[in-house]
Short mmCIF file of C-alpha atoms in Angstrom, two decimals:
data_model
loop_
_atom_site.label_atom_id
_atom_site.label_comp_id
_atom_site.label_asym_id
_atom_site.label_seq_id
_atom_site.Cartn_x
_atom_site.Cartn_y
_atom_site.Cartn_z
CA MET A 252 -111.06 -25.98 -153.53
CA SER A 253 -109.46 -25.07 -150.20
CA VAL A 254 -106.15 -26.55 -151.39
CA PHE A 255 -106.48 -24.63 -154.65
CA ARG A 256 -107.19 -21.34 -152.86
CA ALA A 257 -104.29 -21.84 -150.47
CA ALA A 258 -101.92 -22.70 -153.33
CA LEU A 259 -103.14 -19.73 -155.36
CA SER A 260 -102.62 -17.35 -152.44
CA ARG A 261 -99.10 -18.69 -151.91
CA GLU A 262 -98.17 -18.37 -155.58
CA LEU A 263 -99.52 -14.83 -155.83
CA LEU A 264 -97.58 -13.85 -152.71
CA VAL A 265 -94.34 -15.43 -153.97
CA LEU A 266 -94.63 -13.71 -157.34
CA TRP A 267 -95.57 -10.39 -155.72
CA ARG A 268 -92.38 -10.57 -153.66
CA SER A 269 -90.37 -11.01 -156.87
CA PRO A 270 -91.38 -7.90 -158.83
CA ALA A 271 -88.74 -8.48 -161.50
CA GLU A 272 -90.61 -11.58 -162.69
CA ILE A 273 -93.71 -9.42 -163.17
CA ILE A 274 -92.06 -6.33 -164.63
CA ASN A 275 -89.59 -7.98 -167.03
CA PRO A 276 -92.16 -9.51 -169.45
CA LEU A 277 -94.23 -6.32 -169.43
CA PHE A 278 -91.16 -4.14 -169.98
CA PHE A 279 -90.00 -6.42 -172.80
CA PHE A 280 -93.45 -6.27 -174.44
CA VAL A 281 -93.54 -2.48 -174.29
CA MET A 282 -89.97 -1.97 -175.46
CA VAL A 283 -90.21 -4.31 -178.46
CA ILE A 284 -93.35 -2.63 -179.74
CA SER A 285 -92.02 0.86 -178.97
CA LEU A 286 -88.79 0.24 -180.87
CA PHE A 287 -90.40 -1.42 -183.86
CA PRO A 288 -91.58 1.81 -185.56
CA LEU A 289 -88.01 3.09 -185.34
CA ALA A 290 -86.72 0.01 -187.14
CA ILE A 291 -89.02 0.20 -190.17
CA SER A 292 -90.98 3.40 -190.76
CA PRO A 293 -93.34 5.66 -188.82
CA LYS A 294 -95.80 5.70 -191.72
CA PRO A 295 -99.27 4.98 -190.28
CA GLU A 296 -100.40 2.73 -193.13
CA LEU A 297 -97.28 0.54 -192.85
CA LEU A 298 -97.49 0.30 -189.07
CA ALA A 299 -101.17 -0.67 -189.23
CA LEU A 300 -100.32 -3.38 -191.76
CA VAL A 301 -97.68 -5.09 -189.61
CA ALA A 302 -99.20 -4.28 -186.19
CA PRO A 303 -101.15 -7.57 -185.70
CA GLY A 304 -98.03 -9.67 -186.21
CA VAL A 305 -95.83 -7.36 -184.15
CA LEU A 306 -98.24 -7.37 -181.21
CA TRP A 307 -98.59 -11.12 -181.17
CA VAL A 308 -94.93 -11.96 -181.68
CA ALA A 309 -93.98 -9.52 -178.91
CA ALA A 310 -96.59 -11.07 -176.59
CA LEU A 311 -95.37 -14.59 -177.40
CA LEU A 312 -91.75 -13.70 -176.65
CA ALA A 313 -92.73 -11.84 -173.47
CA VAL A 314 -94.58 -14.91 -172.20
CA MET A 315 -91.60 -17.12 -173.05
CA LEU A 316 -89.31 -14.76 -171.15
CA SER A 317 -91.18 -15.52 -167.94
CA LEU A 318 -91.33 -19.31 -168.32
CA ASP A 319 -87.80 -20.51 -167.63
CA GLY A 320 -88.05 -19.74 -163.91
CA LEU A 321 -91.65 -20.91 -163.52
CA PHE A 322 -90.74 -24.06 -161.56
CA ARG A 323 -87.02 -23.52 -161.05
CA ARG A 324 -87.30 -21.69 -157.72
CA ASP A 325 -89.53 -24.42 -156.31
CA GLN A 326 -87.17 -27.09 -157.61
CA GLU A 327 -84.13 -25.46 -156.01
CA SER A 328 -85.87 -24.90 -152.65
CA GLY A 329 -87.36 -28.40 -152.44
CA VAL A 330 -90.95 -27.15 -152.62
CA LEU A 331 -91.48 -28.97 -155.90
CA GLU A 332 -90.63 -32.31 -154.31
CA LEU A 333 -93.15 -31.66 -151.54
CA LEU A 334 -95.77 -30.61 -154.08
CA LEU A 335 -95.40 -33.85 -156.03
CA THR A 336 -95.43 -36.10 -152.95
CA ALA A 337 -98.21 -34.32 -151.03
CA PRO A 338 -101.45 -36.29 -150.40
CA VAL A 339 -103.34 -34.24 -152.99
CA MET A 340 -103.51 -34.46 -156.75
CA ALA A 341 -100.52 -32.57 -158.16
CA VAL A 342 -102.78 -31.00 -160.79
CA VAL A 343 -104.45 -28.82 -158.11
CA PRO A 344 -101.39 -26.80 -157.01
CA VAL A 345 -100.10 -26.85 -160.58
CA SER A 346 -103.34 -25.24 -161.77
CA ALA A 347 -103.04 -22.63 -159.03
CA LYS A 348 -99.46 -21.84 -160.08
CA LEU A 349 -100.45 -21.46 -163.72
CA LEU A 350 -103.36 -19.18 -162.85
CA ALA A 351 -101.22 -17.01 -160.57
CA HIS A 352 -98.50 -16.80 -163.19
CA TRP A 353 -100.94 -15.67 -165.87
CA LEU A 354 -102.67 -13.16 -163.60
CA LEU A 355 -99.41 -11.36 -162.83
CA THR A 356 -97.54 -11.77 -166.13
CA GLY A 357 -100.07 -12.46 -168.90
CA LEU A 358 -102.99 -10.29 -167.83
CA PRO A 359 -100.89 -7.07 -167.70
CA LEU A 360 -99.96 -7.67 -171.35
CA VAL A 361 -103.65 -7.86 -172.21
CA LEU A 362 -104.48 -4.69 -170.29
CA ILE A 363 -101.73 -2.59 -171.85
CA SER A 364 -102.22 -3.91 -175.40
CA PRO A 365 -104.81 -1.27 -176.48
CA VAL A 366 -102.33 1.54 -175.76
CA LEU A 367 -99.60 -0.15 -177.77
CA ALA A 368 -102.00 -1.08 -180.57
CA HIS A 369 -103.06 2.56 -180.79
CA MET A 370 -99.41 3.55 -180.95
CA LEU A 371 -99.04 1.19 -183.93
CA GLN A 372 -101.85 3.13 -185.68
CA LEU A 373 -104.51 0.45 -185.38
CA PRO A 374 -108.07 1.85 -185.59
CA ASP A 375 -109.93 2.34 -182.32
CA ALA A 376 -112.61 -0.09 -183.48
CA VAL A 377 -110.01 -2.90 -183.53
CA LEU A 378 -108.69 -2.40 -180.00
CA GLY A 379 -111.39 -4.60 -178.47
CA THR A 380 -110.44 -7.45 -180.80
CA VAL A 381 -106.77 -6.99 -179.86
CA MET A 382 -107.60 -7.33 -176.17
CA LEU A 383 -109.97 -10.26 -176.65
CA SER A 384 -107.55 -12.20 -178.85
CA LEU A 385 -104.76 -11.76 -176.29
CA LEU A 386 -107.15 -12.57 -173.44
CA LEU A 387 -107.93 -15.89 -175.11
CA GLY A 388 -104.44 -16.57 -176.41
CA THR A 389 -102.03 -15.65 -173.61
CA PRO A 390 -103.33 -18.35 -171.21
CA VAL A 391 -102.77 -20.89 -173.98
CA LEU A 392 -99.20 -19.64 -174.42
CA THR A 393 -98.64 -19.84 -170.66
CA ILE A 394 -99.96 -23.39 -170.30
CA ILE A 395 -98.13 -24.75 -173.36
CA GLY A 396 -94.95 -23.05 -172.20
CA ALA A 397 -95.42 -24.49 -168.71
CA ILE A 398 -95.38 -28.00 -170.18
CA GLY A 399 -91.97 -27.29 -171.68
CA ALA A 400 -90.80 -25.65 -168.46
CA ALA A 401 -91.88 -28.71 -166.49
CA LEU A 402 -89.92 -31.05 -168.76
CA THR A 403 -86.76 -28.93 -168.58
CA VAL A 404 -86.86 -27.81 -164.93
CA GLY A 405 -84.11 -30.20 -163.88
CA LEU A 406 -81.72 -29.22 -166.65
CA ASN A 407 -79.00 -26.61 -166.47
CA ARG A 408 -79.46 -23.90 -169.08
CA GLY A 409 -82.73 -25.40 -170.22
CA GLY A 410 -83.95 -22.13 -171.75
CA ILE A 411 -82.85 -23.00 -175.29
CA LEU A 412 -84.37 -26.47 -175.08
CA LEU A 413 -87.56 -24.90 -173.72
CA ALA A 414 -87.77 -22.64 -176.76
CA VAL A 415 -87.20 -25.59 -179.11
CA LEU A 416 -89.98 -27.55 -177.42
CA VAL A 417 -92.68 -24.90 -177.25
CA LEU A 418 -92.17 -22.63 -180.26
CA PRO A 419 -93.64 -25.13 -182.78
CA LEU A 420 -96.67 -25.55 -180.51
CA TYR A 421 -97.14 -21.79 -180.38
CA ILE A 422 -97.61 -21.49 -184.14
CA PRO A 423 -101.40 -22.17 -184.26
CA VAL A 424 -102.05 -19.65 -181.48
CA LEU A 425 -99.90 -17.07 -183.24
CA ILE A 426 -101.66 -17.63 -186.58
CA PHE A 427 -105.19 -17.37 -185.21
CA GLY A 428 -104.39 -14.55 -182.78
CA ALA A 429 -102.75 -12.33 -185.36
CA GLY A 430 -105.34 -13.45 -187.92
CA ALA A 431 -108.21 -12.23 -185.74
CA VAL A 432 -106.66 -8.76 -185.46
CA SER A 433 -105.87 -8.64 -189.18
CA ALA A 434 -109.43 -9.65 -190.04
CA ALA A 435 -110.76 -6.90 -187.78
CA VAL A 436 -108.50 -4.34 -189.48
CA ASP A 437 -109.80 -5.46 -192.90
CA GLY A 438 -113.40 -5.29 -191.71
CA GLY A 439 -113.93 -9.03 -191.93
CA ALA A 440 -115.67 -11.41 -189.55
CA VAL A 441 -113.61 -12.29 -186.48
CA ASN A 442 -116.09 -14.41 -184.50
CA GLY A 443 -115.02 -17.65 -186.13
CA ILE A 444 -111.32 -17.02 -185.50
CA LEU A 445 -111.97 -16.00 -181.90
CA ALA A 446 -114.06 -19.16 -181.47
CA ILE A 447 -111.06 -21.24 -182.55
CA LEU A 448 -108.91 -19.41 -180.00
CA GLY A 449 -111.58 -20.13 -177.39
CA ALA A 450 -111.54 -23.81 -178.32
CA LEU A 451 -107.75 -23.89 -177.99
CA LEU A 452 -108.09 -22.24 -174.58
CA ALA A 453 -110.69 -24.77 -173.44
CA LEU A 454 -108.49 -27.65 -174.61
CA THR A 455 -105.35 -26.39 -172.90
CA VAL A 456 -107.14 -25.49 -169.66
CA SER A 457 -108.66 -28.98 -169.57
CA LEU A 458 -105.58 -31.03 -170.39
CA GLY A 459 -102.65 -28.66 -169.85
CA PRO A 460 -102.37 -28.87 -166.04
CA LEU A 461 -102.40 -32.67 -166.28
CA ALA A 462 -99.59 -32.55 -168.81
CA VAL A 463 -97.62 -30.09 -166.67
CA ALA A 464 -98.00 -32.30 -163.57
CA ALA A 465 -96.89 -35.34 -165.59
CA GLY A 466 -93.89 -33.41 -166.93
CA LEU A 467 -92.85 -32.41 -163.43
CA LYS A 468 -93.02 -36.02 -162.27
CA ILE A 469 -90.91 -37.13 -165.22
CA SER A 470 -88.30 -34.44 -164.55
CA SER A 471 -88.11 -35.20 -160.84
CA GLY A 472 -88.18 -38.99 -161.24
CA ASN A 473 -91.41 -39.37 -159.32
#
């Protein structure tokens, strides 16, 4: 736990000193949703109909925007090599990095989502479901994306390959996340859909850091 806390503190400090990595995904999320009503129609009933998909697609793309540089700075500075050869399990600092990354890039998306959902004419009663679905889903997006980032960290211009690797794996999260919001808008039961998102979160939190650490070792030849 002491290694985890030290690694988490370091990652939070490094990210805090690079505000662009924090602001860019949030700015992208806000701008996509803000521009969407201008592209179709400002009619409240139409916006409410497409809002679940718009929110989740924008969140997915915002998370992807932050993934390409997740390990690249450490790889270029040599920190990644030290992390993989240190006398501790690589999964510990990897888990700390993933948590720090989500706290400063994924969590802000969750916190601002009710404002944007209200702007898209979603009922106030649905805003809690919007937040909860993103709270369960964005860590899954981060961890799955980190697996792709780990496998492509040693490649030049690996962003396109990263998208090809992770977008198919994002589809279940997108379906259930947007489905939970849509069910809430229609007045249906959302507990079952949120439970599936929770199960996906538990699965990725349990196995994802191991897969990320293995991907980093494959990329670095360790």
